[in-house]
Amino acid sequence: MKGFDGSNLKFGYNKTDFNVRCEYKDGKWGDIQVSDSEMIPLHMAATCLHYGQEAFEGLKAYRGKDDKVRIFRMDKNAERLQSTCRGMMMPEVPTELFCEMVTKVVTLNAKWVPDYGSGATLYIRPLLIGTSAQVGVHPASEYLLLMFVTPVGPYFKGGFSTNPYMVTRQYDRSAPLGTGIYKVGGNYGASMKANDLAHKMGYSCEFYLDAKEKKYIDECGAANFFGIKDNTYVTPKSTSILPSITNLSLQQLAEDLGMRVECRQVPIEELETFEEAGACGTAAVISPIERIDDVEMNKTYVLSKDGKPGPICTKLYETLTGIQFGDIEDTHNWVTVLDI
Ligand SMILES: *Cc1c(COP(=O)(O)O)cnc(C)c1O
């Protein structure tokens, strides 16, 4: 065993040994630097602090039965960060630089990739911030790309299970032509009130409809939504949803299982017709939905009659986590294997 026992870890920040950094200055990216400090020196007028000129990513490294470490689809995270960079007027991070930094930060912290068996993983957090001083609202001329890692515990402590959600009609996380399609902190800041309200009312998370018409499903908190019916995987299409790499991968696996895949507007009433549904993202992979309460409309949509995860959600979850941990053959070439 090359890692450590991660079964008592929580899903939170745990200190590791190193992070990696790269600065953008004079129109180009510099060399990759290794740091053992958890702090960043920052100008008080940096654009990331005042005008939210920042972006982040989230992906994981998994230790297999063979003790090797697998990183899941990091090229897709690089592409998504490039899209966010274009949206936020930041310099694009080349895929090669992104993947080199991810591989380096995982390799430097290899002993922090939890051993196979508990479901614990190493979470990788790339962060890109505008660092140069600016008082008028303009993009920075200098940037810092930083990547740190933190071992995180299994998302489902008591086993894979379902959760209740609450439709939020009082708050929006993003506008139809806003920044919802980018992975930026501002969307999270905008979601905190709705999330707090949902928790106070006993729900696992808030459930967003499209901001303009409040007719179509957008996202489940900070996760994508999918529903299953008639051998079909249905997921919303919208200009304010963050394109989830987990969702993209589940769509492929659903196709592999002989299911149809539909990516289209999903009216909220259609929730009545789904046999099962889930929220998906890197943290939980799939969080099956028990029910969705539309409190203001006095309506409840039940998505699991017995309160347990349905067979398709379970199959998709087992297949995707199987590929990530190296128990199932990676036929789509999604995984980068490191012998560390
Ligand atoms: C990160 C994120 C997701 C999930 O994306 P993955 O690539 O699957 O981890 C979904 N919605 C929002 C708003 C996110 O920020």
PDB file of N, CA and C in Angstrom, residues 142-232:
ATOM      1  N   GLU A 142      -1.726  40.418 -15.519  1.00  0.00           N
ATOM      2  CA  GLU A 142      -0.955  39.308 -14.947  1.00  0.00           C
ATOM      3  C   GLU A 142      -1.885  38.335 -14.223  1.00  0.00           C
ATOM      4  N   TYR A 143      -1.517  37.044 -14.279  1.00  0.00           N
ATOM      5  CA  TYR A 143      -2.371  35.989 -13.720  1.00  0.00           C
ATOM      6  C   TYR A 143      -1.543  34.962 -12.983  1.00  0.00           C
ATOM      7  N   LEU A 144      -2.178  34.268 -12.071  1.00  0.00           N
ATOM      8  CA  LEU A 144      -1.537  33.133 -11.400  1.00  0.00           C
ATOM      9  C   LEU A 144      -2.426  31.908 -11.574  1.00  0.00           C
ATOM     10  N   LEU A 145      -1.828  30.827 -12.076  1.00  0.00           N
ATOM     11  CA  LEU A 145      -2.511  29.525 -12.122  1.00  0.00           C
ATOM     12  C   LEU A 145      -1.888  28.692 -11.018  1.00  0.00           C
ATOM     13  N   LEU A 146      -2.721  28.245 -10.088  1.00  0.00           N
ATOM     14  CA  LEU A 146      -2.233  27.485  -8.948  1.00  0.00           C
ATOM     15  C   LEU A 146      -3.011  26.171  -8.876  1.00  0.00           C
ATOM     16  N   MET A 147      -2.336  25.111  -8.523  1.00  0.00           N
ATOM     17  CA  MET A 147      -3.055  23.839  -8.320  1.00  0.00           C
ATOM     18  C   MET A 147      -2.649  23.251  -6.990  1.00  0.00           C
ATOM     19  N   PHE A 148      -3.668  23.013  -6.142  1.00  0.00           N
ATOM     20  CA  PHE A 148      -3.383  22.281  -4.903  1.00  0.00           C
ATOM     21  C   PHE A 148      -4.225  21.016  -4.884  1.00  0.00           C
ATOM     22  N   VAL A 149      -3.861  20.116  -3.992  1.00  0.00           N
ATOM     23  CA  VAL A 149      -4.610  18.865  -3.861  1.00  0.00           C
ATOM     24  C   VAL A 149      -5.008  18.688  -2.402  1.00  0.00           C
ATOM     25  N   THR A 150      -6.053  17.937  -2.177  1.00  0.00           N
ATOM     26  CA  THR A 150      -6.453  17.627  -0.811  1.00  0.00           C
ATOM     27  C   THR A 150      -7.148  16.267  -0.807  1.00  0.00           C
ATOM     28  N   PRO A 151      -6.719  15.374   0.087  1.00  0.00           N
ATOM     29  CA  PRO A 151      -7.416  14.078   0.125  1.00  0.00           C
ATOM     30  C   PRO A 151      -8.828  14.276   0.693  1.00  0.00           C
ATOM     31  N   VAL A 152      -9.789  13.655   0.076  1.00  0.00           N
ATOM     32  CA  VAL A 152     -11.184  13.794   0.536  1.00  0.00           C
ATOM     33  C   VAL A 152     -11.784  12.421   0.797  1.00  0.00           C
ATOM     34  N   GLY A 153     -12.647  12.386   1.786  1.00  0.00           N
ATOM     35  CA  GLY A 153     -13.294  11.128   2.161  1.00  0.00           C
ATOM     36  C   GLY A 153     -14.353  10.730   1.150  1.00  0.00           C
ATOM     37  N   PRO A 154     -14.891   9.526   1.284  1.00  0.00           N
ATOM     38  CA  PRO A 154     -15.949   9.079   0.387  1.00  0.00           C
ATOM     39  C   PRO A 154     -17.180   9.975   0.549  1.00  0.00           C
ATOM     40  N   TYR A 155     -17.833  10.303  -0.539  1.00  0.00           N
ATOM     41  CA  TYR A 155     -19.001  11.188  -0.489  1.00  0.00           C
ATOM     42  C   TYR A 155     -20.150  10.515   0.255  1.00  0.00           C
ATOM     43  N   PHE A 156     -20.345   9.224  -0.015  1.00  0.00           N
ATOM     44  CA  PHE A 156     -21.451   8.492   0.631  1.00  0.00           C
ATOM     45  C   PHE A 156     -20.904   7.699   1.806  1.00  0.00           C
ATOM     46  N   LYS A 157     -20.958   8.298   2.988  1.00  0.00           N
ATOM     47  CA  LYS A 157     -20.414   7.645   4.190  1.00  0.00           C
ATOM     48  C   LYS A 157     -21.214   6.397   4.527  1.00  0.00           C
ATOM     49  N   GLY A 158     -22.522   6.522   4.514  1.00  0.00           N
ATOM     50  CA  GLY A 158     -23.350   5.368   4.875  1.00  0.00           C
ATOM     51  C   GLY A 158     -23.786   4.564   3.657  1.00  0.00           C
ATOM     52  N   GLY A 159     -23.006   4.628   2.567  1.00  0.00           N
ATOM     53  CA  GLY A 159     -23.381   3.917   1.338  1.00  0.00           C
ATOM     54  C   GLY A 159     -24.162   4.811   0.400  1.00  0.00           C
ATOM     55  N   PHE A 160     -24.214   4.394  -0.861  1.00  0.00           N
ATOM     56  CA  PHE A 160     -24.900   5.109  -1.943  1.00  0.00           C
ATOM     57  C   PHE A 160     -26.385   5.278  -1.573  1.00  0.00           C
ATOM     58  N   SER A 161     -26.877   6.533  -1.488  1.00  0.00           N
ATOM     59  CA  SER A 161     -28.267   6.717  -1.029  1.00  0.00           C
ATOM     60  C   SER A 161     -28.929   7.923  -1.695  1.00  0.00           C
ATOM     61  N   THR A 162     -30.238   8.066  -1.513  1.00  0.00           N
ATOM     62  CA  THR A 162     -30.998   9.149  -2.161  1.00  0.00           C
ATOM     63  C   THR A 162     -31.143  10.368  -1.254  1.00  0.00           C
ATOM     64  N   ASN A 163     -31.442  11.519  -1.879  1.00  0.00           N
ATOM     65  CA  ASN A 163     -31.575  12.780  -1.140  1.00  0.00           C
ATOM     66  C   ASN A 163     -32.778  13.595  -1.624  1.00  0.00           C
ATOM     67  N   PRO A 164     -33.373  14.407  -0.716  1.00  0.00           N
ATOM     68  CA  PRO A 164     -34.464  15.302  -1.134  1.00  0.00           C
ATOM     69  C   PRO A 164     -33.939  16.680  -1.562  1.00  0.00           C
ATOM     70  N   TYR A 165     -34.571  17.278  -2.561  1.00  0.00           N
ATOM     71  CA  TYR A 165     -34.189  18.594  -3.088  1.00  0.00           C
ATOM     72  C   TYR A 165     -35.370  19.553  -3.028  1.00  0.00           C
ATOM     73  N   MET A 166     -35.062  20.847  -3.028  1.00  0.00           N
ATOM     74  CA  MET A 166     -36.103  21.870  -2.955  1.00  0.00           C
ATOM     75  C   MET A 166     -35.972  22.860  -4.113  1.00  0.00           C
ATOM     76  N   VAL A 167     -37.053  23.039  -4.883  1.00  0.00           N
ATOM     77  CA  VAL A 167     -37.026  24.001  -5.984  1.00  0.00           C
ATOM     78  C   VAL A 167     -36.903  25.403  -5.394  1.00  0.00           C
ATOM     79  N   THR A 168     -35.971  26.201  -5.937  1.00  0.00           N
ATOM     80  CA  THR A 168     -35.841  27.568  -5.469  1.00  0.00           C
ATOM     81  C   THR A 168     -36.419  28.498  -6.530  1.00  0.00           C
ATOM     82  N   ARG A 169     -37.400  29.300  -6.166  1.00  0.00           N
ATOM     83  CA  ARG A 169     -37.997  30.273  -7.095  1.00  0.00           C
ATOM     84  C   ARG A 169     -37.631  31.705  -6.694  1.00  0.00           C
ATOM     85  N   GLN A 170     -37.024  31.857  -5.511  1.00  0.00           N
ATOM     86  CA  GLN A 170     -36.680  33.203  -5.030  1.00  0.00           C
ATOM     87  C   GLN A 170     -35.283  33.651  -5.441  1.00  0.00           C
ATOM     88  N   TYR A 171     -34.435  32.688  -5.816  1.00  0.00           N
ATOM     89  CA  TYR A 171     -33.048  33.027  -6.139  1.00  0.00           C
ATOM     90  C   TYR A 171     -32.614  32.333  -7.437  1.00  0.00           C
ATOM     91  N   ASP A 172     -31.741  33.014  -8.196  1.00  0.00           N
ATOM     92  CA  ASP A 172     -31.122  32.407  -9.376  1.00  0.00           C
ATOM     93  C   ASP A 172     -29.619  32.345  -9.141  1.00  0.00           C
ATOM     94  N   ARG A 173     -28.975  31.294  -9.648  1.00  0.00           N
ATOM     95  CA  ARG A 173     -27.510  31.243  -9.535  1.00  0.00           C
ATOM     96  C   ARG A 173     -26.831  31.911 -10.728  1.00  0.00           C
ATOM     97  N   SER A 174     -27.547  31.944 -11.876  1.00  0.00           N
ATOM     98  CA  SER A 174     -26.948  32.549 -13.062  1.00  0.00           C
ATOM     99  C   SER A 174     -28.045  32.911 -14.053  1.00  0.00           C
ATOM    100  N   ALA A 175     -27.741  33.889 -14.921  1.00  0.00           N
ATOM    101  CA  ALA A 175     -28.718  34.361 -15.905  1.00  0.00           C
ATOM    102  C   ALA A 175     -28.523  33.628 -17.229  1.00  0.00           C
ATOM    103  N   PRO A 176     -29.549  33.627 -18.093  1.00  0.00           N
ATOM    104  CA  PRO A 176     -29.441  32.884 -19.358  1.00  0.00           C
ATOM    105  C   PRO A 176     -28.236  33.296 -20.215  1.00  0.00           C
ATOM    106  N   LEU A 177     -27.865  34.567 -20.188  1.00  0.00           N
ATOM    107  CA  LEU A 177     -26.693  34.994 -20.959  1.00  0.00           C
ATOM    108  C   LEU A 177     -25.553  35.418 -20.022  1.00  0.00           C
ATOM    109  N   GLY A 178     -25.575  34.886 -18.812  1.00  0.00           N
ATOM    110  CA  GLY A 178     -24.571  35.233 -17.801  1.00  0.00           C
ATOM    111  C   GLY A 178     -23.431  34.228 -17.749  1.00  0.00           C
ATOM    112  N   THR A 179     -22.930  33.972 -16.532  1.00  0.00           N
ATOM    113  CA  THR A 179     -21.702  33.177 -16.378  1.00  0.00           C
ATOM    114  C   THR A 179     -21.949  31.736 -15.916  1.00  0.00           C
ATOM    115  N   GLY A 180     -23.211  31.278 -15.980  1.00  0.00           N
ATOM    116  CA  GLY A 180     -23.521  29.915 -15.520  1.00  0.00           C
ATOM    117  C   GLY A 180     -22.769  28.823 -16.251  1.00  0.00           C
ATOM    118  N   ILE A 181     -22.382  29.089 -17.504  1.00  0.00           N
ATOM    119  CA  ILE A 181     -21.653  28.070 -18.283  1.00  0.00           C
ATOM    120  C   ILE A 181     -20.165  28.048 -17.954  1.00  0.00           C
ATOM    121  N   TYR A 182     -19.724  28.978 -17.121  1.00  0.00           N
ATOM    122  CA  TYR A 182     -18.306  29.022 -16.734  1.00  0.00           C
ATOM    123  C   TYR A 182     -18.151  28.601 -15.275  1.00  0.00           C
ATOM    124  N   LYS A 183     -16.998  27.982 -14.968  1.00  0.00           N
ATOM    125  CA  LYS A 183     -16.772  27.565 -13.579  1.00  0.00           C
ATOM    126  C   LYS A 183     -16.065  28.704 -12.848  1.00  0.00           C
ATOM    127  N   VAL A 184     -16.858  29.638 -12.353  1.00  0.00           N
ATOM    128  CA  VAL A 184     -16.323  30.818 -11.670  1.00  0.00           C
ATOM    129  C   VAL A 184     -16.952  30.971 -10.280  1.00  0.00           C
ATOM    130  N   GLY A 185     -16.184  31.564  -9.377  1.00  0.00           N
ATOM    131  CA  GLY A 185     -16.610  31.720  -7.993  1.00  0.00           C
ATOM    132  C   GLY A 185     -17.914  32.493  -7.847  1.00  0.00           C
ATOM    133  N   GLY A 186     -18.133  33.488  -8.722  1.00  0.00           N
ATOM    134  CA  GLY A 186     -19.326  34.328  -8.610  1.00  0.00           C
ATOM    135  C   GLY A 186     -20.624  33.527  -8.613  1.00  0.00           C
ATOM    136  N   ASN A 187     -20.671  32.447  -9.388  1.00  0.00           N
ATOM    137  CA  ASN A 187     -21.884  31.623  -9.414  1.00  0.00           C
ATOM    138  C   ASN A 187     -22.121  30.970  -8.060  1.00  0.00           C
ATOM    139  N   TYR A 188     -21.021  30.655  -7.386  1.00  0.00           N
ATOM    140  CA  TYR A 188     -21.141  30.010  -6.069  1.00  0.00           C
ATOM    141  C   TYR A 188     -21.554  31.019  -5.006  1.00  0.00           C
ATOM    142  N   GLY A 189     -20.974  32.221  -5.108  1.00  0.00           N
ATOM    143  CA  GLY A 189     -21.382  33.288  -4.189  1.00  0.00           C
ATOM    144  C   GLY A 189     -22.878  33.543  -4.326  1.00  0.00           C
ATOM    145  N   ALA A 190     -23.357  33.514  -5.583  1.00  0.00           N
ATOM    146  CA  ALA A 190     -24.770  33.786  -5.853  1.00  0.00           C
ATOM    147  C   ALA A 190     -25.681  32.654  -5.387  1.00  0.00           C
ATOM    148  N   SER A 191     -25.105  31.479  -5.106  1.00  0.00           N
ATOM    149  CA  SER A 191     -25.943  30.326  -4.736  1.00  0.00           C
ATOM    150  C   SER A 191     -26.040  30.103  -3.230  1.00  0.00           C
ATOM    151  N   MET A 192     -25.262  30.859  -2.445  1.00  0.00           N
ATOM    152  CA  MET A 192     -25.158  30.535  -1.015  1.00  0.00           C
ATOM    153  C   MET A 192     -26.465  30.744  -0.240  1.00  0.00           C
ATOM    154  N   LYS A 193     -27.205  31.790  -0.592  1.00  0.00           N
ATOM    155  CA  LYS A 193     -28.463  32.044   0.146  1.00  0.00           C
ATOM    156  C   LYS A 193     -29.477  30.932  -0.110  1.00  0.00           C
ATOM    157  N   ALA A 194     -29.623  30.552  -1.379  1.00  0.00           N
ATOM    158  CA  ALA A 194     -30.583  29.496  -1.727  1.00  0.00           C
ATOM    159  C   ALA A 194     -30.169  28.175  -1.088  1.00  0.00           C
ATOM    160  N   ASN A 195     -28.858  27.926  -1.063  1.00  0.00           N
ATOM    161  CA  ASN A 195     -28.341  26.692  -0.479  1.00  0.00           C
ATOM    162  C   ASN A 195     -28.595  26.649   1.025  1.00  0.00           C
ATOM    163  N   ASP A 196     -28.385  27.786   1.679  1.00  0.00           N
ATOM    164  CA  ASP A 196     -28.613  27.884   3.120  1.00  0.00           C
ATOM    165  C   ASP A 196     -30.097  27.682   3.447  1.00  0.00           C
ATOM    166  N   LEU A 197     -30.951  28.295   2.632  1.00  0.00           N
ATOM    167  CA  LEU A 197     -32.398  28.146   2.837  1.00  0.00           C
ATOM    168  C   LEU A 197     -32.809  26.677   2.700  1.00  0.00           C
ATOM    169  N   ALA A 198     -32.300  26.016   1.667  1.00  0.00           N
ATOM    170  CA  ALA A 198     -32.630  24.601   1.446  1.00  0.00           C
ATOM    171  C   ALA A 198     -32.179  23.757   2.642  1.00  0.00           C
ATOM    172  N   HIS A 199     -30.958  24.013   3.142  1.00  0.00           N
ATOM    173  CA  HIS A 199     -30.466  23.249   4.301  1.00  0.00           C
ATOM    174  C   HIS A 199     -31.320  23.492   5.528  1.00  0.00           C
ATOM    175  N   LYS A 200     -31.680  24.773   5.754  1.00  0.00           N
ATOM    176  CA  LYS A 200     -32.492  25.101   6.940  1.00  0.00           C
ATOM    177  C   LYS A 200     -33.855  24.430   6.875  1.00  0.00           C
ATOM    178  N   MET A 201     -34.343  24.195   5.659  1.00  0.00           N
ATOM    179  CA  MET A 201     -35.646  23.549   5.524  1.00  0.00           C
ATOM    180  C   MET A 201     -35.535  22.025   5.449  1.00  0.00           C
ATOM    181  N   GLY A 202     -34.331  21.519   5.689  1.00  0.00           N
ATOM    182  CA  GLY A 202     -34.156  20.070   5.783  1.00  0.00           C
ATOM    183  C   GLY A 202     -33.869  19.365   4.471  1.00  0.00           C
ATOM    184  N   TYR A 203     -33.512  20.122   3.440  1.00  0.00           N
ATOM    185  CA  TYR A 203     -33.205  19.501   2.151  1.00  0.00           C
ATOM    186  C   TYR A 203     -31.705  19.359   1.961  1.00  0.00           C
ATOM    187  N   SER A 204     -31.342  18.445   1.078  1.00  0.00           N
ATOM    188  CA  SER A 204     -29.938  18.215   0.794  1.00  0.00           C
ATOM    189  C   SER A 204     -29.368  19.374  -0.015  1.00  0.00           C
ATOM    190  N   CYS A 205     -30.198  19.948  -0.904  1.00  0.00           N
ATOM    191  CA  CYS A 205     -29.705  20.985  -1.798  1.00  0.00           C
ATOM    192  C   CYS A 205     -30.868  21.714  -2.464  1.00  0.00           C
ATOM    193  N   GLU A 206     -30.534  22.894  -3.028  1.00  0.00           N
ATOM    194  CA  GLU A 206     -31.540  23.644  -3.795  1.00  0.00           C
ATOM    195  C   GLU A 206     -31.561  23.170  -5.245  1.00  0.00           C
ATOM    196  N   PHE A 207     -32.683  23.387  -5.913  1.00  0.00           N
ATOM    197  CA  PHE A 207     -32.884  22.908  -7.286  1.00  0.00           C
ATOM    198  C   PHE A 207     -33.291  24.099  -8.141  1.00  0.00           C
ATOM    199  N   TYR A 208     -32.489  24.411  -9.180  1.00  0.00           N
ATOM    200  CA  TYR A 208     -32.717  25.635  -9.958  1.00  0.00           C
ATOM    201  C   TYR A 208     -33.511  25.407 -11.243  1.00  0.00           C
ATOM    202  N   LEU A 209     -34.417  26.349 -11.523  1.00  0.00           N
ATOM    203  CA  LEU A 209     -35.094  26.399 -12.818  1.00  0.00           C
ATOM    204  C   LEU A 209     -34.428  27.498 -13.643  1.00  0.00           C
ATOM    205  N   ASP A 210     -34.724  27.543 -14.931  1.00  0.00           N
ATOM    206  CA  ASP A 210     -34.131  28.595 -15.773  1.00  0.00           C
ATOM    207  C   ASP A 210     -34.571  29.956 -15.235  1.00  0.00           C
ATOM    208  N   ALA A 211     -33.654  30.918 -15.230  1.00  0.00           N
ATOM    209  CA  ALA A 211     -33.901  32.193 -14.551  1.00  0.00           C
ATOM    210  C   ALA A 211     -34.970  33.035 -15.264  1.00  0.00           C
ATOM    211  N   LYS A 212     -35.111  32.866 -16.567  1.00  0.00           N
ATOM    212  CA  LYS A 212     -35.993  33.743 -17.330  1.00  0.00           C
ATOM    213  C   LYS A 212     -37.464  33.350 -17.209  1.00  0.00           C
ATOM    214  N   GLU A 213     -37.763  32.098 -17.476  1.00  0.00           N
ATOM    215  CA  GLU A 213     -39.169  31.674 -17.506  1.00  0.00           C
ATOM    216  C   GLU A 213     -39.588  30.850 -16.294  1.00  0.00           C
ATOM    217  N   LYS A 214     -38.627  30.331 -15.544  1.00  0.00           N
ATOM    218  CA  LYS A 214     -38.907  29.443 -14.406  1.00  0.00           C
ATOM    219  C   LYS A 214     -39.770  28.260 -14.836  1.00  0.00           C
ATOM    220  N   LYS A 215     -39.457  27.727 -15.994  1.00  0.00           N
ATOM    221  CA  LYS A 215     -40.240  26.627 -16.570  1.00  0.00           C
ATOM    222  C   LYS A 215     -39.409  25.363 -16.715  1.00  0.00           C
ATOM    223  N   TYR A 216     -38.120  25.551 -16.992  1.00  0.00           N
ATOM    224  CA  TYR A 216     -37.279  24.415 -17.355  1.00  0.00           C
ATOM    225  C   TYR A 216     -36.230  24.145 -16.280  1.00  0.00           C
ATOM    226  N   ILE A 217     -35.829  22.882 -16.189  1.00  0.00           N
ATOM    227  CA  ILE A 217     -34.831  22.494 -15.186  1.00  0.00           C
ATOM    228  C   ILE A 217     -33.453  23.001 -15.605  1.00  0.00           C
ATOM    229  N   ASP A 218     -32.729  23.597 -14.650  1.00  0.00           N
ATOM    230  CA  ASP A 218     -31.346  24.019 -14.887  1.00  0.00           C
ATOM    231  C   ASP A 218     -30.397  23.058 -14.153  1.00  0.00           C
ATOM    232  N   GLU A 219     -30.117  23.341 -12.880  1.00  0.00           N
ATOM    233  CA  GLU A 219     -29.164  22.492 -12.154  1.00  0.00           C
ATOM    234  C   GLU A 219     -29.656  22.137 -10.751  1.00  0.00           C
ATOM    235  N   CYS A 220     -29.075  21.076 -10.197  1.00  0.00           N
ATOM    236  CA  CYS A 220     -29.331  20.676  -8.807  1.00  0.00           C
ATOM    237  C   CYS A 220     -28.188  21.247  -7.989  1.00  0.00           C
ATOM    238  N   GLY A 221     -28.363  22.419  -7.391  1.00  0.00           N
ATOM    239  CA  GLY A 221     -27.265  23.040  -6.663  1.00  0.00           C
ATOM    240  C   GLY A 221     -26.086  23.187  -7.607  1.00  0.00           C
ATOM    241  N   ALA A 222     -24.927  22.678  -7.221  1.00  0.00           N
ATOM    242  CA  ALA A 222     -23.742  22.754  -8.078  1.00  0.00           C
ATOM    243  C   ALA A 222     -23.487  21.426  -8.776  1.00  0.00           C
ATOM    244  N   ALA A 223     -24.572  20.804  -9.233  1.00  0.00           N
ATOM    245  CA  ALA A 223     -24.442  19.541  -9.970  1.00  0.00           C
ATOM    246  C   ALA A 223     -25.430  19.548 -11.127  1.00  0.00           C
ATOM    247  N   ASN A 224     -25.136  18.799 -12.176  1.00  0.00           N
ATOM    248  CA  ASN A 224     -26.072  18.666 -13.305  1.00  0.00           C
ATOM    249  C   ASN A 224     -27.189  17.694 -12.941  1.00  0.00           C
ATOM    250  N   PHE A 225     -28.299  17.806 -13.657  1.00  0.00           N
ATOM    251  CA  PHE A 225     -29.447  16.915 -13.460  1.00  0.00           C
ATOM    252  C   PHE A 225     -29.552  15.935 -14.624  1.00  0.00           C
ATOM    253  N   PHE A 226     -29.949  14.698 -14.307  1.00  0.00           N
ATOM    254  CA  PHE A 226     -30.392  13.783 -15.367  1.00  0.00           C
ATOM    255  C   PHE A 226     -31.581  12.982 -14.856  1.00  0.00           C
ATOM    256  N   GLY A 227     -32.472  12.616 -15.783  1.00  0.00           N
ATOM    257  CA  GLY A 227     -33.614  11.767 -15.448  1.00  0.00           C
ATOM    258  C   GLY A 227     -33.601  10.557 -16.371  1.00  0.00           C
ATOM    259  N   ILE A 228     -34.182   9.450 -15.881  1.00  0.00           N
ATOM    260  CA  ILE A 228     -34.216   8.203 -16.657  1.00  0.00           C
ATOM    261  C   ILE A 228     -35.675   7.802 -16.872  1.00  0.00           C
ATOM    262  N   LYS A 229     -36.029   7.533 -18.123  1.00  0.00           N
ATOM    263  CA  LYS A 229     -37.345   6.936 -18.421  1.00  0.00           C
ATOM    264  C   LYS A 229     -37.307   6.237 -19.768  1.00  0.00           C
ATOM    265  N   ASP A 230     -38.098   5.207 -19.942  1.00  0.00           N
ATOM    266  CA  ASP A 230     -38.199   4.477 -21.218  1.00  0.00           C
ATOM    267  C   ASP A 230     -36.826   4.210 -21.836  1.00  0.00           C
ATOM    268  N   ASN A 231     -35.911   3.697 -21.061  1.00  0.00           N
ATOM    269  CA  ASN A 231     -34.574   3.370 -21.559  1.00  0.00           C
ATOM    270  C   ASN A 231     -33.855   4.597 -22.153  1.00  0.00           C
ATOM    271  N   THR A 232     -34.179   5.793 -21.622  1.00  0.00           N
ATOM    272  CA  THR A 232     -33.584   7.025 -22.136  1.00  0.00           C
ATOM    273  C   THR A 232     -32.980   7.845 -20.993  1.00  0.00           C
TER     274      THR A 232
END
